[in-house]
CSV table of C-alpha atoms in Angstrom, one decimal:
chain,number,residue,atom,x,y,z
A,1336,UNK,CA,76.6,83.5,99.1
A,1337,UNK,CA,79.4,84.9,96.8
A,1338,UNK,CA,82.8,87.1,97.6
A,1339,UNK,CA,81.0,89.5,95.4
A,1340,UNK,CA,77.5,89.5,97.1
A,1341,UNK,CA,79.1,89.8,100.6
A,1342,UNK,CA,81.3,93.0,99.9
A,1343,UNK,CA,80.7,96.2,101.8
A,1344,UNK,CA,78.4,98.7,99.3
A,1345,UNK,CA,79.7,102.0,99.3
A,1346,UNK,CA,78.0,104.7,100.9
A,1347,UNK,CA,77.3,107.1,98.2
A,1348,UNK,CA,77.0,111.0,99.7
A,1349,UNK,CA,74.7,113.4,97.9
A,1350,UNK,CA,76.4,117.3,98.3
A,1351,UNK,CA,73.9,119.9,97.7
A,1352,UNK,CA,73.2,123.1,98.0
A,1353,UNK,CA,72.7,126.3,95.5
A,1354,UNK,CA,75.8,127.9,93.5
A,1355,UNK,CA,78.4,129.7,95.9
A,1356,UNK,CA,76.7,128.2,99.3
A,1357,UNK,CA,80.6,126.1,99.8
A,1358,UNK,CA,80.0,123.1,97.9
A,1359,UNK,CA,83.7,122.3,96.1
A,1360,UNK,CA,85.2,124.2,99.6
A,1361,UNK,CA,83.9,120.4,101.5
A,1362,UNK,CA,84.9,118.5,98.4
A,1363,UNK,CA,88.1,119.9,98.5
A,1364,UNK,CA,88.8,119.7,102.2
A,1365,UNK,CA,87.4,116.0,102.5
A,1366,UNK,CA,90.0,115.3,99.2
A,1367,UNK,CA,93.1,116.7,101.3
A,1368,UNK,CA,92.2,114.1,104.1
A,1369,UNK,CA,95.4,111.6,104.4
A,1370,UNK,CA,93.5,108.6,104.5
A,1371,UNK,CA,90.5,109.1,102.6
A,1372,UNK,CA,90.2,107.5,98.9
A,1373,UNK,CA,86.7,109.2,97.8
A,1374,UNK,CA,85.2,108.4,94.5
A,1375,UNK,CA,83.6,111.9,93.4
A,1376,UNK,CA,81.3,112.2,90.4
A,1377,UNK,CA,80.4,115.9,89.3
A,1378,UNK,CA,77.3,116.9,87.3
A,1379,UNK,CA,77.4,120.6,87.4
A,1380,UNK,CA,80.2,121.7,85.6
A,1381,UNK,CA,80.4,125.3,85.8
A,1382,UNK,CA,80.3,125.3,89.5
A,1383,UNK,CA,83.6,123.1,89.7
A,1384,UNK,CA,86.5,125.3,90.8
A,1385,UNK,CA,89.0,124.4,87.8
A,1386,UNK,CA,91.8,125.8,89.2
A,1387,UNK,CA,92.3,123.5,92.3
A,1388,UNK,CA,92.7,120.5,90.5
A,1389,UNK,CA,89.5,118.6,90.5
A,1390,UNK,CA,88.8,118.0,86.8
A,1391,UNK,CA,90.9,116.7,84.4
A,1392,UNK,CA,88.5,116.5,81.6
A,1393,UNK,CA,85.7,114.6,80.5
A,1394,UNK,CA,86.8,110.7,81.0
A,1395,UNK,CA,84.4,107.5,80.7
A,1396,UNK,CA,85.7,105.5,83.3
A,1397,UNK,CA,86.6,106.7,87.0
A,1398,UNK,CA,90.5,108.0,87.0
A,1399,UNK,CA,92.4,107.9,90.2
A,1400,UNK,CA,93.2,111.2,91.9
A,1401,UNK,CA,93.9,113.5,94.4
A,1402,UNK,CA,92.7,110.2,96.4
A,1403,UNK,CA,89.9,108.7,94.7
A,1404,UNK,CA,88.0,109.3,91.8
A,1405,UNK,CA,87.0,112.2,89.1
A,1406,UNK,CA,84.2,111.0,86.9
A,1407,UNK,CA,82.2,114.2,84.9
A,1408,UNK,CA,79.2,113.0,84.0
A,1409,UNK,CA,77.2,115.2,81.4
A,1410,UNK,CA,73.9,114.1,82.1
A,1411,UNK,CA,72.3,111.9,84.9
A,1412,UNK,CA,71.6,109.2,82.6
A,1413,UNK,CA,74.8,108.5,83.3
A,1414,UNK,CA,75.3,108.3,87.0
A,1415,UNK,CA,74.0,104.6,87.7
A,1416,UNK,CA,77.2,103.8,85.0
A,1417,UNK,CA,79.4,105.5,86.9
A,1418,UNK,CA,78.2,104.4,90.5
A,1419,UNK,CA,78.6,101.0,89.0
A,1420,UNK,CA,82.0,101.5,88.2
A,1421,UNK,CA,83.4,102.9,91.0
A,1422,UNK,CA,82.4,99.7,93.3
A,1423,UNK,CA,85.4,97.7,91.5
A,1424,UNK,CA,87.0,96.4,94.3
A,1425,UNK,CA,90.5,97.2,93.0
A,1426,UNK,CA,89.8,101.2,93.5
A,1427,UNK,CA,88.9,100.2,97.5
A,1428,UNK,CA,87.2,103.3,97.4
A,1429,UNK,CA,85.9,104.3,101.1
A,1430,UNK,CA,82.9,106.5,100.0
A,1431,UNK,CA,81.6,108.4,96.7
A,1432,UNK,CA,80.3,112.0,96.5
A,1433,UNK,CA,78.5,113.1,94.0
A,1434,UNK,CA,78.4,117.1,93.8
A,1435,UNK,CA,75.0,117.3,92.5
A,1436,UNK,CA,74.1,120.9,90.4
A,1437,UNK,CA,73.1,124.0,92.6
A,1438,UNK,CA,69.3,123.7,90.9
A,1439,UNK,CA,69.0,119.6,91.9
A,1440,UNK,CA,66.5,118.3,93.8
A,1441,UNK,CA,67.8,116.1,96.8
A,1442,UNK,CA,64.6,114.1,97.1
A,1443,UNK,CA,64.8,113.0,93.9
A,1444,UNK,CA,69.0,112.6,93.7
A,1445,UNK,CA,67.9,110.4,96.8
A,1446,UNK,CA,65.5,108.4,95.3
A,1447,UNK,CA,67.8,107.1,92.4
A,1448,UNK,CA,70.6,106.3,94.2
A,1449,UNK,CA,68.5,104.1,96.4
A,1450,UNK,CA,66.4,102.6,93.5
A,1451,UNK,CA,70.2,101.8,91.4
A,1452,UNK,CA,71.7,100.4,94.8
A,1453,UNK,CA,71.1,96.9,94.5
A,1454,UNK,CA,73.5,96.4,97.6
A,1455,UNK,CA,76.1,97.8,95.8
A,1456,UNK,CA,75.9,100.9,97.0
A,1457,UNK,CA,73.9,102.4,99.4
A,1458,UNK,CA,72.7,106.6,100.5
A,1459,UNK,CA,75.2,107.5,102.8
A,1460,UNK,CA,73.5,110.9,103.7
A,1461,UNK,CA,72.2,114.0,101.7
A,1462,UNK,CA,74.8,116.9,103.0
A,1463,UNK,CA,72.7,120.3,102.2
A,1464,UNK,CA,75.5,123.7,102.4
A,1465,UNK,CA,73.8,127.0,102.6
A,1466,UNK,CA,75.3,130.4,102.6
A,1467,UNK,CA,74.4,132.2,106.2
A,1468,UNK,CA,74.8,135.6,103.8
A,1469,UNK,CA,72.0,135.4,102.2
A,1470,UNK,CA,70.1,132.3,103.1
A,1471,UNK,CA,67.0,134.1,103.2
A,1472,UNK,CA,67.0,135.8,100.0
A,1473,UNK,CA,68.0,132.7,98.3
A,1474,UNK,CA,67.0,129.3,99.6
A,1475,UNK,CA,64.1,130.1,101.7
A,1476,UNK,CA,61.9,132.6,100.4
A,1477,UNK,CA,58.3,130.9,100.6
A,1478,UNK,CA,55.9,130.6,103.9
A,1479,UNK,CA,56.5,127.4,104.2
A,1480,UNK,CA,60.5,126.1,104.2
A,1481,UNK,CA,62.2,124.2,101.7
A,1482,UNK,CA,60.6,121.1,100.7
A,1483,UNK,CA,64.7,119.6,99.8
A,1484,UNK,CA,65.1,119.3,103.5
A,1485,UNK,CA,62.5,116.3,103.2
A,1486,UNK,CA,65.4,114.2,102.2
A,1487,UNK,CA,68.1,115.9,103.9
A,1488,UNK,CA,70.3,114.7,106.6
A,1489,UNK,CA,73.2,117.4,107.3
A,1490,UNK,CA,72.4,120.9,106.6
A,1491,UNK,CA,76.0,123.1,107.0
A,1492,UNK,CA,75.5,126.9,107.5
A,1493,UNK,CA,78.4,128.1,105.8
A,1494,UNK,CA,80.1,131.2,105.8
A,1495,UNK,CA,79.8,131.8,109.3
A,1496,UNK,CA,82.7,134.1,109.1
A,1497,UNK,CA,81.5,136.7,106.9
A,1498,UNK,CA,79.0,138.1,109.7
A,1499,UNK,CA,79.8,139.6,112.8
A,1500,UNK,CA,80.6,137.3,115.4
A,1501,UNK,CA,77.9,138.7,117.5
A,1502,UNK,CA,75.3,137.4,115.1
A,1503,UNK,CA,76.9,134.1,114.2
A,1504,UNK,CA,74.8,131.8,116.8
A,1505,UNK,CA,71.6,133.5,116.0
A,1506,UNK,CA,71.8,132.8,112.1
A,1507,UNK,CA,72.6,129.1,112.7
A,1508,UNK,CA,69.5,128.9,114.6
A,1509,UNK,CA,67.4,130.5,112.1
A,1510,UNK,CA,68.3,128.6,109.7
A,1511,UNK,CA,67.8,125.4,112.3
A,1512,UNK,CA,64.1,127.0,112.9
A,1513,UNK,CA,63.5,126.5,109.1
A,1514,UNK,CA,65.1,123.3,108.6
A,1515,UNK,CA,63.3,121.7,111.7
A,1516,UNK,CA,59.5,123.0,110.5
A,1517,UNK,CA,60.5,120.4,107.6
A,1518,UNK,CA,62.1,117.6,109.3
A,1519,UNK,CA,62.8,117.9,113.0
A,1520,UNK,CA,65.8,115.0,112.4
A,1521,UNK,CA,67.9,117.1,110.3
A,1522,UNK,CA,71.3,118.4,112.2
A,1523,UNK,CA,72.4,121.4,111.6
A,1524,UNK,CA,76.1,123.0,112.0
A,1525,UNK,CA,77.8,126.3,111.3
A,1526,UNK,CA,80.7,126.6,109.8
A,1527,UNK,CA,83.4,128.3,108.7
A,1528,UNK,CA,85.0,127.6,105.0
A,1529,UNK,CA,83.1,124.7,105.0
A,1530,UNK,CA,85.4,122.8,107.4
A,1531,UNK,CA,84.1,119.7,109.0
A,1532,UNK,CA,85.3,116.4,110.2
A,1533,UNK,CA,85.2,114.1,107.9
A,1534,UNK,CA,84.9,111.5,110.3
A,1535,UNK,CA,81.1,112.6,110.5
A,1536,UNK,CA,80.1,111.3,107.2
A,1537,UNK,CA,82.1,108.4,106.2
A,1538,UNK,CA,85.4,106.8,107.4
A,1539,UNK,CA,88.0,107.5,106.1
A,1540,UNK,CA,91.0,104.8,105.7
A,1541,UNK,CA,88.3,101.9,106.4
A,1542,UNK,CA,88.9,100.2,102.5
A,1543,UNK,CA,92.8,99.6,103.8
A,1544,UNK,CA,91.5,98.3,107.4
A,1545,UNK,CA,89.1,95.8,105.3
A,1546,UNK,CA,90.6,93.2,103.0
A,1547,UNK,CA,87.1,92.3,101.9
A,1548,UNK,CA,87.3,95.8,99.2
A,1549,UNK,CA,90.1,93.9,97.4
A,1550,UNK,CA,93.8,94.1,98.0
A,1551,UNK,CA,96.5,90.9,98.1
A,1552,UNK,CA,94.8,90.3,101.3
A,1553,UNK,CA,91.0,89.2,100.3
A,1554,UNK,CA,92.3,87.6,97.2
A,1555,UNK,CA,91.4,90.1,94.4
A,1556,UNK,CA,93.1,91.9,92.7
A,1557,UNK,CA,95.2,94.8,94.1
A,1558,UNK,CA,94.2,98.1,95.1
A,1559,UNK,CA,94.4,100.2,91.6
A,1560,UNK,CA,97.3,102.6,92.5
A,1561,UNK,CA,96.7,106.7,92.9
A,1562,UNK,CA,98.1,109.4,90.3
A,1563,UNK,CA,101.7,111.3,91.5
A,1564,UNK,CA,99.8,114.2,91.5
A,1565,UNK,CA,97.7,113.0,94.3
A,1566,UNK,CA,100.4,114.7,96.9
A,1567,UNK,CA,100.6,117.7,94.6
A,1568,UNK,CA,96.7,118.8,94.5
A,1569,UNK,CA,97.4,118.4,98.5
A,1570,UNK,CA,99.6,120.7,98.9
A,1571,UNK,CA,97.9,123.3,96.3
A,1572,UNK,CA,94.8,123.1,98.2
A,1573,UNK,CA,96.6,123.4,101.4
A,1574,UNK,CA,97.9,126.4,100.3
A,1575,UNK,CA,94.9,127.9,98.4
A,1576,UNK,CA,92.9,127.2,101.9
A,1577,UNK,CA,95.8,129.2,103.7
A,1578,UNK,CA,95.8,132.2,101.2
A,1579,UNK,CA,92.3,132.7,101.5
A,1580,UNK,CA,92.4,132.9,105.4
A,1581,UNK,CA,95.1,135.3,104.9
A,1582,UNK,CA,93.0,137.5,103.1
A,1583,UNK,CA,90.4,137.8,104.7
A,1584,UNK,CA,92.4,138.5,107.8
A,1585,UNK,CA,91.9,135.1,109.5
A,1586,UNK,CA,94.0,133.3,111.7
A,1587,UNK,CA,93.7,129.7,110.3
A,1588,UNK,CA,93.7,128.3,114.2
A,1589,UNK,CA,90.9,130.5,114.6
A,1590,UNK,CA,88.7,129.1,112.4
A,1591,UNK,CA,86.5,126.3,114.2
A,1592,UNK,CA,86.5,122.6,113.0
A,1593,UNK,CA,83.4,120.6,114.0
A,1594,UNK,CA,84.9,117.2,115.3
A,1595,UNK,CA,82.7,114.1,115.7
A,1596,UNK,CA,82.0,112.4,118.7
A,1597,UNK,CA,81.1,108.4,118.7
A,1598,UNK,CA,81.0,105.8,120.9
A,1599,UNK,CA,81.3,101.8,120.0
A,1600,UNK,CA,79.2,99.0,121.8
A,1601,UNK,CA,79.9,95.6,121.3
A,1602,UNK,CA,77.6,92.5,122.2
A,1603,UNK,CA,77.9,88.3,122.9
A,1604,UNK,CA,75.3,85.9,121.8
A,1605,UNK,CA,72.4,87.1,119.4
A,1606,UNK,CA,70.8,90.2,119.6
A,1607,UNK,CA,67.4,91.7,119.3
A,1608,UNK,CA,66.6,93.0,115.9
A,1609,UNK,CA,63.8,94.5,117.1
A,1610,UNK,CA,65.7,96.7,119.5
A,1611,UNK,CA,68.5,97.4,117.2
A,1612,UNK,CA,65.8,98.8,115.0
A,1613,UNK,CA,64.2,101.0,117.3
A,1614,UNK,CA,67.5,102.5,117.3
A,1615,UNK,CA,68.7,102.9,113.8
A,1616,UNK,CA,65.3,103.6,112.8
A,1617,UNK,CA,65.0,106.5,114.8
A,1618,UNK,CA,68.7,107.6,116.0
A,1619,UNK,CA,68.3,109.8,118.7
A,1620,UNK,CA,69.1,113.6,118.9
A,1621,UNK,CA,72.7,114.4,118.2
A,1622,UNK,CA,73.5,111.0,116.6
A,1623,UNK,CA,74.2,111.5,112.4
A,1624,UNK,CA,74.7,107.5,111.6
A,1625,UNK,CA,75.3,104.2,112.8
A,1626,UNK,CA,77.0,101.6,111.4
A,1627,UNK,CA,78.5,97.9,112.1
A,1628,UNK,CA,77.6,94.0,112.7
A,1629,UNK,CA,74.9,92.3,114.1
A,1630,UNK,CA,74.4,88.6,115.2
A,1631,UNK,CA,70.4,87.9,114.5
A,1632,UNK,CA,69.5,84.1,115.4
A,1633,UNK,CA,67.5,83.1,112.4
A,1634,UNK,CA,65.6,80.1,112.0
A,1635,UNK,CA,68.0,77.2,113.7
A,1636,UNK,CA,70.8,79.0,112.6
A,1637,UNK,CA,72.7,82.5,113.2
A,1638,UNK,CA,73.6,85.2,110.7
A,1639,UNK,CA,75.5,88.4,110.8
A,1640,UNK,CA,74.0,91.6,108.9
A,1641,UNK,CA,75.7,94.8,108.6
A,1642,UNK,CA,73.8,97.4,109.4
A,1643,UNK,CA,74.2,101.2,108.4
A,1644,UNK,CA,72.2,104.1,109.1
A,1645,UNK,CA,72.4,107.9,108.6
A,1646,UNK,CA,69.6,110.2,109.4
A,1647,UNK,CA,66.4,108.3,108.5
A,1648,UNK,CA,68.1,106.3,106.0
A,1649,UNK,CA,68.8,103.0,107.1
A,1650,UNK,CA,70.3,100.2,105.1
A,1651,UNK,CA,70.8,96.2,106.0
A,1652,UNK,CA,73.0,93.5,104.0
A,1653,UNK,CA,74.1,89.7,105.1
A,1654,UNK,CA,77.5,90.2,106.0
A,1655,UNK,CA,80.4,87.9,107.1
A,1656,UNK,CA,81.7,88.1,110.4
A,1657,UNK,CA,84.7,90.7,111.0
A,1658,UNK,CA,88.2,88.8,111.2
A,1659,UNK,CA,89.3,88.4,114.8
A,1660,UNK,CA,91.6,91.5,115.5
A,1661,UNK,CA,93.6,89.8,118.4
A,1662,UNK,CA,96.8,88.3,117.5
A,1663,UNK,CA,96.4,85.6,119.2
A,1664,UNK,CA,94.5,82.7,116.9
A,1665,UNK,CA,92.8,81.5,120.5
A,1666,UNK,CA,91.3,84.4,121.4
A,1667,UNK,CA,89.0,84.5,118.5
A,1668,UNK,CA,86.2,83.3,121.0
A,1669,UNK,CA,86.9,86.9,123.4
A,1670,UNK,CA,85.9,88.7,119.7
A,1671,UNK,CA,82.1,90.8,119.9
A,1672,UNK,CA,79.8,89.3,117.9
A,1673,UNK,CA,78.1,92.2,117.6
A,1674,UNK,CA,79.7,95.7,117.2
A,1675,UNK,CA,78.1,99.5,116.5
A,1676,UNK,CA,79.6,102.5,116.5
A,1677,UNK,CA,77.5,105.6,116.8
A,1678,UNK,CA,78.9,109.0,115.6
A,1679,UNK,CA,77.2,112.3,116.0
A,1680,UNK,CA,78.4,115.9,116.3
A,1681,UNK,CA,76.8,116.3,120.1
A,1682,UNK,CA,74.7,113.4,121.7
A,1683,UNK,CA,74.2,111.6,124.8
A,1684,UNK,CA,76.8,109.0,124.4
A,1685,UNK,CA,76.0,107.1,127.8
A,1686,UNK,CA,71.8,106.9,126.8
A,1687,UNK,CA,73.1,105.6,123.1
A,1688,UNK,CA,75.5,103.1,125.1
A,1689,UNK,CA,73.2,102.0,127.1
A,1690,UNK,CA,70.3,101.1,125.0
A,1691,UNK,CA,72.7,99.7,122.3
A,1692,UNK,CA,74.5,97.4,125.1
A,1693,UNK,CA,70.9,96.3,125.8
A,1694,UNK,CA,70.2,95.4,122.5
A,1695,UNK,CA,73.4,93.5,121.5
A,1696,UNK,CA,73.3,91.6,124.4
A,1697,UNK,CA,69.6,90.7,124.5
A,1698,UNK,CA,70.7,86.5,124.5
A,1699,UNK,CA,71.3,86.9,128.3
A,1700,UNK,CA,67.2,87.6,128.8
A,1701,UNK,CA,66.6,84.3,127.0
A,1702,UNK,CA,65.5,83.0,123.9
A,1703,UNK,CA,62.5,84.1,123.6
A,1704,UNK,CA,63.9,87.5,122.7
A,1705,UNK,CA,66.7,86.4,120.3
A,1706,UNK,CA,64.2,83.9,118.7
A,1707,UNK,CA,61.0,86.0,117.5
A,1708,UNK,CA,60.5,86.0,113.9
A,1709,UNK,CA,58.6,88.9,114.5
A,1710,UNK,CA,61.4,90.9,115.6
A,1711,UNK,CA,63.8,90.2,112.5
A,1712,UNK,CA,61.0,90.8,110.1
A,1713,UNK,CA,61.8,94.8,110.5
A,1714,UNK,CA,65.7,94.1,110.0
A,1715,UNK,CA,65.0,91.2,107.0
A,1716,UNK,CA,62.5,94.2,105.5
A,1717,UNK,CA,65.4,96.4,104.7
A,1718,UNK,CA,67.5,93.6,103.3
A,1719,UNK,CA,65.4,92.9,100.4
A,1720,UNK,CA,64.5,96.3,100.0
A,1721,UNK,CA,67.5,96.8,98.2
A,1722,UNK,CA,68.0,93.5,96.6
């Protein structure tokens, strides 16, 4: 299999939600990360906040900024085009948001970016923000809740700090209430000026850790290099962020950022597809995505597949195996051969551990639980699902 084949696709991120709910407040605070380089595509254009920075006009090809990428596309016939183009290897992008229009549909946003994947990108999640103001009067005013939380796997409740504290906890869980009568896997968060860790929904800095997304150090070409004003749009959104908690009489420290909790399981020897699937297939409560590299014994042979999941979307790709860390060239036997990291915003981080160490290390109960071609049939099924 080909260099090309056997690069990483890039999580793609769907952002949702209706006008004013806090969409460009997340885009804007996962830009100002230090690490991140996020491709972003945009296909609402009146709901783009001009004035911080984030377009610089209508461009054809993805141009490097603020520490990724600004592509404006002016209808979705476009967005395949411009997904395509951001996976160049020389941009080493780590993830790609598209800010879809307040009036789009995530199931169907969902549906293309799976159908265009073609293992070169993937759905990295579908992030719905709703404003806590005025939920009710706006998003959910049927009997029966939203059917766009069918396809959704983060729902923020925004805004949290324009009620009274006293009532803060009570509309998160209303909104949670709705949500769950929909789809009972969705997690849902409060917050406040759409602050979150970004940790949560992609990782940032993992295209400079990986010298398989191009660079002097996989052979390719370098990593395309990021505007001047990249620093610049930092610092203004850093200090737009900082005016507005001013005035609205908000201590900044105040203001609570949802951090991510994971925890990474390694294994030795083959695994058991069919146990990692039970896993990713159904992550349990708490736990927002999975990702990493498995050892499945296939046929005489052994292969490694990386293996990504995020809410109920799970995605599987032949993958080569991760280049020893230690320093030492002999200690390239003590590597994992397997290795998942689970991230969440609250879980049971021993249970996940636990049934994960199970599952990676399933060679020591013998071969006849490495060796089923039953088992890998579920994990194979998603690979050519998106080939």
């Amino acid at each position: 299999m080909s260099g090309l084949r056997r690069r990483p696709a890039l999580p793609v991120i769907l952002l949702t939600g209706y006008l004013g709910a806090g969409k460009t407040s997340l885009l804007n605070h996962l830009l100002r990360h230090p690490d991140a380089r996020i491709g972003v595509i945009v296909n609402d254009f009146g709901d783009l906040n001009i004035d911080a920075g984030l377009v610089v006009g209508q461009v054809d090809e993805p141009l490097s900024i603020s520490g990724g990428c600004v592509c404006c596309l002016t209808d979705d016939s476009e967005l395949e085009d411009a997904l395509v183009a951001m996976t160049n290897p020389g941009l080493r992008l780590d993830a790609i948001i598209v800010e879809a229009s307040g009036f789009a549909e995530p199931l169907t946003l969902a549906r293309m970016i799976t159908r265009m994947g073609h293992h070169r990108f993937h759905l990295g999640g579908v992030i719905d923000l709703v404003d806590a103001t005025i939920y009710f009067d706006t998003v959910d005013t049927s009997q029966l809740p939203p059917v766009r939380y069918a396809a959704t796997t983060l729902v923020l409740v925004n805004k949290l700090d324009q009620l009274p504290a006293a009532d803060r906890n009570a509309a998160v869980e209303a909104v949670r209430a709705r949500v769950h009568e929909r789809n009972p896997r969705v997690i849902v968060i409060g917050t406040h000026h759409a602050r979150l860790d970004p940790t949560l929904i992609f990782d940032p800095g993992e295209s400079d850790r990986d010298p398989r997304r191009g660079g002097s150090d996989g052979g390719e070409d370098p990593i395309q290099p990021e505007l001047p004003i990249r620093e610049l749009l930092r610092q203004a959104y850093a200090e737009a962020a900082a005016d507005q908690l001013g005035d609205d009489g908000i201590d900044e420290e105040s203001v609570p950022h949802r951090h991510a909790r994971s925890v990474t399981v390694t294994g030795n020897g083959p695994a058991d597809p069919d146990a990692v699937m039970d896993f990713v297939e159904d992550l349990p409560a708490g736990v927002y995505r999975v990702k990493g590299t498995v050892l499945v014994a296939v046929g005489s042979g052994q292969r490694h597949f990386g293996v990504q999941a995020v809410g109920p979307n799970v995605y599987v790709a032949e993958a080569v195996r991760p280049a020893p860390t230690a320093p030492d060239s002999n200690a390239v036997d003590s590597d994992p051969d397997s290795v998942l990291v689970v991230i969440g915003e609250d879980f049971d981080t021993e249970a996940a551990e636990s049934t994960l160490t199970a599952a990676l290390n399933a060679d020591a109960a013998g071969p006849a639980v490495t060796a089923s071609g039953g088992s890998r049939e579920r994990l194979l099924h998603h690979v050519r699902l998106h080939t």
